[in-house]
Coordinates of C-alpha atoms in Angstrom, one line a residue:
X1 CA -50.0 -5.3 -61.3
X2 CA -51.5 -8.6 -62.3
X3 CA -50.7 -12.2 -61.3
X4 CA -49.0 -12.6 -64.7
X5 CA -46.7 -9.7 -63.9
X6 CA -45.9 -11.1 -60.4
X7 CA -45.2 -14.5 -62.0
X8 CA -42.9 -13.1 -64.6
X9 CA -40.8 -11.1 -62.1
X10 CA -40.6 -14.0 -59.8
X11 CA -39.5 -16.5 -62.5
X12 CA -37.0 -13.9 -63.8
X13 CA -35.5 -13.6 -60.3
X14 CA -35.3 -17.4 -60.0
X15 CA -33.8 -17.7 -63.5
X16 CA -31.2 -15.1 -62.6
X17 CA -30.4 -16.8 -59.4
X18 CA -29.2 -20.0 -61.0
X19 CA -25.5 -20.0 -60.0
X20 CA -23.9 -21.4 -63.2
X21 CA -20.4 -20.4 -62.2
X22 CA -20.6 -22.1 -58.9
X23 CA -22.1 -25.3 -60.3
X24 CA -19.7 -25.5 -63.3
X25 CA -16.7 -25.0 -61.0
X26 CA -18.0 -27.5 -58.5
X27 CA -18.2 -30.0 -61.4
X28 CA -14.4 -29.5 -61.8
X29 CA -13.8 -30.0 -58.1
X30 CA -13.4 -26.3 -57.3
X31 CA -15.5 -24.3 -54.7
X32 CA -15.4 -21.0 -56.5
X33 CA -16.5 -19.2 -53.4
X34 CA -13.2 -20.0 -51.7
X35 CA -10.8 -19.0 -54.5
X36 CA -9.9 -15.8 -56.3
X37 CA -12.4 -13.1 -55.7
X38 CA -15.0 -15.5 -54.3
X39 CA -17.5 -14.3 -56.8
X40 CA -19.8 -16.6 -58.7
X41 CA -19.0 -15.2 -62.2
X42 CA -17.3 -16.1 -65.4
X43 CA -14.1 -14.1 -64.6
X44 CA -13.5 -16.2 -61.5
X45 CA -14.2 -19.4 -63.3
X46 CA -11.7 -18.4 -66.0
X47 CA -9.0 -17.8 -63.4
X48 CA -9.7 -20.9 -61.3
X49 CA -11.0 -23.5 -63.9
X50 CA -10.2 -22.3 -67.4
X51 CA -11.4 -20.4 -70.5
X52 CA -13.8 -23.0 -71.9
X53 CA -16.0 -23.3 -68.7
X54 CA -15.7 -19.5 -68.3
X55 CA -17.1 -18.9 -71.8
X56 CA -20.0 -21.3 -71.1
X57 CA -20.8 -19.5 -67.9
X58 CA -20.6 -16.1 -69.5
X59 CA -23.0 -17.1 -72.3
X60 CA -25.5 -18.6 -69.8
X61 CA -25.3 -15.5 -67.6
X62 CA -26.0 -13.2 -70.6
X63 CA -28.9 -15.3 -71.6
X64 CA -30.4 -15.1 -68.1
X65 CA -31.0 -11.3 -68.6
X66 CA -32.1 -11.6 -72.2
X67 CA -34.5 -14.5 -71.5
X68 CA -36.1 -12.6 -68.6
X69 CA -36.9 -9.6 -70.9
X70 CA -38.1 -12.0 -73.6
X71 CA -40.3 -13.9 -71.1
X72 CA -42.1 -10.7 -70.1
X73 CA -42.6 -9.7 -73.8
X74 CA -43.9 -13.2 -74.6
X75 CA -46.5 -12.9 -71.8
X76 CA -47.6 -9.6 -73.3
X77 CA -46.2 -7.3 -70.6
X78 CA -45.3 -3.7 -71.4
X79 CA -41.7 -2.7 -71.9
X80 CA -41.2 -1.2 -68.4
X81 CA -42.3 -4.5 -66.9
X82 CA -40.0 -6.3 -69.3
X83 CA -37.2 -4.1 -68.0
X84 CA -38.3 -5.0 -64.4
X85 CA -37.9 -8.7 -65.2
X86 CA -34.4 -8.1 -66.5
X87 CA -33.6 -6.2 -63.3
X88 CA -35.0 -9.1 -61.3
X89 CA -32.7 -11.5 -63.1
X90 CA -29.7 -9.3 -62.3
X91 CA -30.7 -9.1 -58.7
X92 CA -31.2 -12.9 -58.6
X93 CA -27.7 -13.3 -60.0
X94 CA -26.1 -10.9 -57.5
X95 CA -28.1 -12.2 -54.5
X96 CA -28.9 -15.8 -55.2
X97 CA -30.9 -17.8 -52.6
X98 CA -28.8 -20.8 -53.7
X99 CA -25.7 -19.1 -52.4
X100 CA -27.0 -17.6 -49.2
X101 CA -28.0 -14.4 -51.1
X102 CA -24.5 -13.9 -52.4
X103 CA -23.4 -14.2 -56.0
X104 CA -21.6 -12.4 -58.8
X105 CA -21.4 -8.8 -59.8
X106 CA -24.0 -9.1 -62.6
X107 CA -21.8 -7.9 -65.5
X108 CA -23.0 -10.5 -68.0
X109 CA -26.6 -10.6 -66.9
X110 CA -26.8 -6.8 -66.9
X111 CA -25.4 -6.8 -70.4
X112 CA -28.0 -9.4 -71.5
X113 CA -30.8 -7.3 -70.1
X114 CA -29.5 -4.1 -71.6
X115 CA -28.9 -5.7 -75.0
X116 CA -32.4 -7.1 -75.0
X117 CA -34.0 -3.8 -74.0
X118 CA -32.0 -1.6 -76.4
X119 CA -29.6 -3.4 -78.9
X120 CA -27.9 -0.1 -79.8
X121 CA -27.0 0.7 -76.2
X122 CA -26.1 -3.0 -75.7
X123 CA -23.8 -3.1 -78.8
X124 CA -22.0 0.1 -77.8
X125 CA -21.5 -1.2 -74.3
X126 CA -20.1 -4.5 -75.5
X127 CA -17.7 -3.0 -78.1
X128 CA -16.3 -0.3 -75.8
X129 CA -16.2 -2.7 -72.8
X130 CA -14.3 -5.4 -74.7
X131 CA -11.9 -2.8 -76.2
X132 CA -11.2 -1.5 -72.7
X133 CA -10.5 -5.0 -71.4
X134 CA -8.2 -5.7 -74.3
X135 CA -6.4 -2.4 -73.9
X136 CA -5.9 -2.5 -70.1
X137 CA -6.0 -6.3 -69.5
X138 CA -8.4 -5.6 -66.6
X139 CA -11.8 -7.2 -66.8
X140 CA -13.0 -4.9 -64.0
X141 CA -12.0 -1.8 -66.0
X142 CA -13.9 -3.0 -69.1
X143 CA -16.9 -3.7 -67.0
X144 CA -16.9 -0.3 -65.3
X145 CA -16.3 1.6 -68.5
X146 CA -19.0 -0.4 -70.2
X147 CA -21.5 0.5 -67.5
X148 CA -20.6 4.1 -67.7
X149 CA -21.1 4.0 -71.5
X150 CA -24.5 2.4 -71.1
X151 CA -25.6 5.1 -68.7
X152 CA -24.4 7.9 -71.0
X153 CA -25.7 6.4 -74.2
X154 CA -29.3 5.9 -72.9
X155 CA -29.4 9.5 -71.9
X156 CA -27.7 10.8 -75.1
X157 CA -30.1 8.9 -77.3
X158 CA -33.1 10.4 -75.5
X159 CA -34.7 7.2 -74.5
X160 CA -37.8 7.1 -72.3
X161 CA -37.4 8.0 -68.7
X162 CA -38.1 4.5 -67.4
X163 CA -35.4 3.1 -69.7
X164 CA -32.9 5.7 -68.5
X165 CA -33.8 4.8 -64.9
X166 CA -33.4 1.1 -65.4
X167 CA -30.1 1.2 -67.4
X168 CA -28.5 3.9 -65.3
X169 CA -29.6 1.9 -62.2
X170 CA -28.1 -1.3 -63.4
X171 CA -24.9 0.6 -64.3
X172 CA -24.8 2.2 -60.9
X173 CA -25.3 -1.2 -59.1
X174 CA -22.5 -2.8 -61.2
X175 CA -20.1 0.0 -60.4
X176 CA -20.9 -0.1 -56.7
X177 CA -20.3 -3.9 -56.7
X178 CA -16.9 -3.2 -58.2
X179 CA -15.9 -0.8 -55.5
X180 CA -13.2 -3.2 -54.2
X181 CA -11.9 -3.6 -57.8
X182 CA -11.7 0.2 -58.1
X183 CA -9.6 0.3 -54.9
X184 CA -7.3 -2.3 -56.2
X185 CA -7.0 -0.6 -59.6
X186 CA -6.0 2.6 -57.7
X187 CA -3.5 0.7 -55.6
X188 CA -2.1 -1.1 -58.6
X189 CA -2.7 -4.7 -57.4
X190 CA -5.8 -5.6 -59.5
X191 CA -5.5 -9.0 -61.2
X192 CA -5.0 -8.8 -65.0
X193 CA -6.9 -10.7 -67.6
X194 CA -5.6 -14.3 -67.9
X195 CA -3.8 -14.2 -64.5
X196 CA -4.4 -17.5 -62.7
X197 CA -5.5 -17.8 -59.1
X198 CA -2.5 -18.7 -57.0

């Protein structure tokens, strides 16, 4: 490991830790950590502030993962280290030092990382995840199904072991962070897409 590698991973973590959802919501007079799910993510922004700000947050969060991978490649690092930088961005998003090491669930940033590492897996994840959200009206269901698809696809396509480990690991982390959503889905009281915070 070189100083360039350490620099890239650290910068990726800090990039991922930028809490766009919290700052955008705060600009609208809302403390997103005290409403809805309390998560610093696009879904909570949509429910508490509106679709426009939520879309901006989602795009920014996707770019955090993609830019981390791109940064590593630009610095001449090997693909496994580019993946490590993407993972660092996801960890930064989920456990941001700007939010007391809390954050979101990493859906958008994980997607940005996966899409940058493997566009085929990324596109498959996106299409099936969005279709599941549209079909069920549950953002959490789309996120969970998308994560499962990513993990299955990377194995089915015979990708390198390091890529399987990274993408399956990101998928597993995402599903674990959705454990409360899974309980609510099972109980029938999960919020549907478009439902406002009361």
